[in-house]
Amino acid sequence: MNRGIQKFVIAAIVILAAAVAPTATPGATASTTAVQLKSASLTLTVNNILENTVVLLTNTQRALAGCRALKVNSDLRQAARTHSKKMAAASTMSHQLPGELSLGRRITRAGYLGWTRVAENIAAGYTTAGSVTRAWWASTSHKRNITDCTLREVGVGVVFNGLRMYWTVDFGRR
């Protein structure tokens, strides 16, 4: 990752960490707490920075593999954010949570219509865009999605549950 971008993302995360206040969750045990953000706009700003950095790093990896850059699609971004929110709420990582629609149906419901191919990468616990994209790059199946040159569009969703981060990248082609 470009050092300037890395420093900017780290600064944004530090600002976010300073803006959170732990609050007790009703019925929580001593080992579990929820973190309530003081500023929804700050959260969205930090998430946007992380999401856009994932797109930048993914497109860099695609270029090295001879693929064209992915274009950000707002419908795919909405689908990815919604899935990350559901994973965060469930405190688990899964491509399909209990009671949740399949990937194709989730993307269609978010408004991404007429697609011919979709794929998804997910992760949890990584604290930087660089670390999560490196992990995906090191995984054969995730790397396959990143370097699938037939995919043309992307949406990334990053959601915090406390200080744990949930990541979804939805790829598509229409």
Coordinates of C-alpha atoms in Angstrom, one line a residue:
M1 CA 0.0 0.0 0.0
N2 CA 1.2 3.5 -0.8
R3 CA 2.7 4.9 2.5
G4 CA 0.7 8.1 2.2
I5 CA -2.6 6.2 1.9
Q6 CA -1.6 3.9 4.7
K7 CA -0.8 6.8 7.0
F8 CA -4.1 8.5 6.1
V9 CA -6.1 5.3 6.8
I10 CA -4.3 4.8 10.1
A11 CA -5.0 8.4 11.1
A12 CA -8.7 7.9 10.2
I13 CA -8.9 4.7 12.3
V14 CA -7.2 6.5 15.2
I15 CA -9.7 9.3 14.9
L16 CA -12.5 6.7 14.9
A17 CA -11.1 5.0 18.0
A18 CA -11.0 8.3 19.8
A19 CA -14.6 9.0 18.9
V20 CA -16.0 5.8 20.4
A21 CA -17.3 5.3 23.9
P22 CA -18.0 1.9 25.3
T23 CA -21.5 1.4 26.6
A24 CA -22.9 -1.6 28.4
T25 CA -25.2 -3.8 26.4
P26 CA -28.4 -4.9 28.1
G27 CA -28.0 -8.5 29.2
A28 CA -24.3 -8.5 28.3
T29 CA -21.8 -10.5 30.3
A30 CA -18.7 -8.8 31.8
S31 CA -16.7 -9.8 28.8
T32 CA -19.0 -8.3 26.1
T33 CA -19.6 -4.7 25.4
A34 CA -20.9 -2.7 22.5
V35 CA -19.3 0.5 21.2
Q36 CA -21.6 3.3 20.3
L37 CA -20.2 5.8 17.8
K38 CA -20.6 9.4 18.6
S39 CA -20.7 10.4 15.0
A40 CA -22.4 8.5 12.2
S41 CA -20.8 10.8 9.6
L42 CA -17.3 10.0 11.0
T43 CA -18.1 6.3 10.7
L44 CA -19.3 6.6 7.1
T45 CA -16.2 8.7 6.3
V46 CA -13.8 6.1 7.7
N47 CA -15.7 3.2 6.1
N48 CA -15.7 5.1 2.7
I49 CA -11.9 5.5 3.0
L50 CA -11.4 1.9 3.7
E51 CA -13.8 0.7 1.0
N52 CA -12.1 3.0 -1.6
T53 CA -8.7 1.8 -0.5
V54 CA -9.8 -1.8 -1.0
V55 CA -10.9 -0.9 -4.6
L56 CA -7.6 0.8 -5.3
L57 CA -5.5 -2.1 -4.0
T58 CA -7.8 -4.7 -5.8
N59 CA -7.4 -2.8 -9.1
T60 CA -3.6 -2.7 -8.5
Q61 CA -3.6 -6.5 -8.1
R62 CA -5.8 -6.8 -11.2
A63 CA -3.5 -4.7 -13.3
L64 CA -0.6 -6.9 -12.3
A65 CA -2.6 -9.9 -13.5
G66 CA -3.4 -8.2 -16.8
C67 CA -7.1 -7.4 -16.0
R68 CA -8.8 -4.0 -16.5
A69 CA -9.7 -1.9 -13.5
L70 CA -13.1 -2.6 -11.8
K71 CA -15.6 0.3 -11.7
V72 CA -17.3 1.0 -8.4
N73 CA -21.0 0.3 -8.7
S74 CA -23.4 1.8 -6.0
D75 CA -25.8 -1.2 -6.1
L76 CA -22.9 -3.7 -5.5
R77 CA -21.6 -1.4 -2.8
Q78 CA -25.0 -1.3 -1.1
A79 CA -25.2 -5.1 -1.3
A80 CA -21.7 -5.4 0.2
R81 CA -22.4 -3.0 3.0
T82 CA -25.7 -4.7 3.9
H83 CA -24.0 -8.1 4.1
S84 CA -21.1 -6.7 6.2
K85 CA -23.7 -5.1 8.5
K86 CA -25.5 -8.5 8.9
M87 CA -22.2 -10.3 9.6
A88 CA -21.3 -7.6 12.2
A89 CA -24.7 -7.9 13.9
A90 CA -24.3 -11.7 14.1
S91 CA -20.6 -11.4 15.1
T92 CA -19.7 -14.0 12.5
M93 CA -18.4 -14.3 9.0
S94 CA -20.3 -16.2 6.3
H95 CA -21.2 -15.9 2.7
Q96 CA -24.8 -16.7 3.6
L97 CA -26.1 -16.1 7.1
P98 CA -29.1 -18.1 8.5
G99 CA -32.3 -16.6 6.9
E100 CA -30.3 -14.5 4.4
L101 CA -30.7 -14.6 0.7
S102 CA -28.1 -16.1 -1.6
L103 CA -25.4 -13.9 -3.1
G104 CA -27.3 -13.5 -6.4
R105 CA -30.5 -12.7 -4.8
R106 CA -28.9 -10.2 -2.4
I107 CA -27.2 -8.4 -5.3
T108 CA -30.4 -8.3 -7.3
R109 CA -32.4 -7.0 -4.3
A110 CA -29.9 -4.2 -4.0
G111 CA -30.7 -3.2 -7.5
Y112 CA -27.9 -4.8 -9.5
L113 CA -30.0 -6.1 -12.3
G114 CA -29.2 -8.0 -15.5
W115 CA -26.0 -9.5 -14.2
T116 CA -24.4 -12.5 -15.8
R117 CA -21.7 -13.2 -13.3
V118 CA -21.1 -12.4 -9.6
A119 CA -18.5 -13.3 -7.0
E120 CA -17.8 -12.3 -3.4
N121 CA -14.9 -12.1 -1.0
I122 CA -15.5 -11.7 2.8
A123 CA -13.3 -11.3 5.8
A124 CA -13.4 -10.3 9.5
G125 CA -11.0 -9.0 12.0
Y126 CA -8.5 -7.4 9.6
T127 CA -7.7 -3.8 10.7
T128 CA -6.5 -2.3 7.4
A129 CA -7.4 -2.4 3.8
G130 CA -3.8 -3.6 3.0
S131 CA -4.0 -6.5 5.4
V132 CA -7.3 -7.8 4.2
T133 CA -6.4 -7.5 0.5
R134 CA -3.1 -9.3 1.2
A135 CA -5.0 -12.1 2.8
W136 CA -7.3 -12.4 -0.1
W137 CA -4.4 -12.3 -2.5
A138 CA -2.8 -15.2 -0.6
S139 CA -5.9 -17.3 -0.8
T140 CA -6.4 -19.2 -4.1
S141 CA -10.2 -18.9 -4.2
H142 CA -10.2 -15.2 -3.2
K143 CA -7.4 -14.4 -5.7
R144 CA -9.4 -16.1 -8.4
N145 CA -12.2 -13.7 -7.8
I146 CA -9.9 -10.7 -7.9
T147 CA -8.1 -11.8 -11.1
D148 CA -11.3 -12.9 -12.9
C149 CA -10.9 -10.5 -15.9
T150 CA -14.5 -11.1 -16.9
L151 CA -15.8 -9.2 -13.8
R152 CA -16.2 -5.5 -14.5
E153 CA -17.8 -3.8 -11.4
V154 CA -17.2 -3.9 -7.7
G155 CA -18.8 -2.8 -4.4
V156 CA -17.0 -2.9 -1.1
G157 CA -18.7 -2.8 2.3
V158 CA -16.8 -2.3 5.6
V159 CA -18.6 -2.3 8.9
F160 CA -17.4 -2.1 12.5
N161 CA -18.8 -4.1 15.4
G162 CA -16.9 -2.4 18.2
L163 CA -13.4 -2.4 17.0
R164 CA -13.8 -5.6 14.9
M165 CA -14.2 -5.0 11.2
Y166 CA -16.3 -7.0 8.7
W167 CA -15.4 -6.8 5.0
T168 CA -17.4 -7.7 1.9
V169 CA -16.4 -7.3 -1.7
D170 CA -19.1 -8.0 -4.3
F171 CA -17.9 -8.3 -7.9
G172 CA -20.2 -8.3 -10.9
R173 CA -20.6 -8.3 -14.7
R174 CA -23.6 -7.2 -16.7

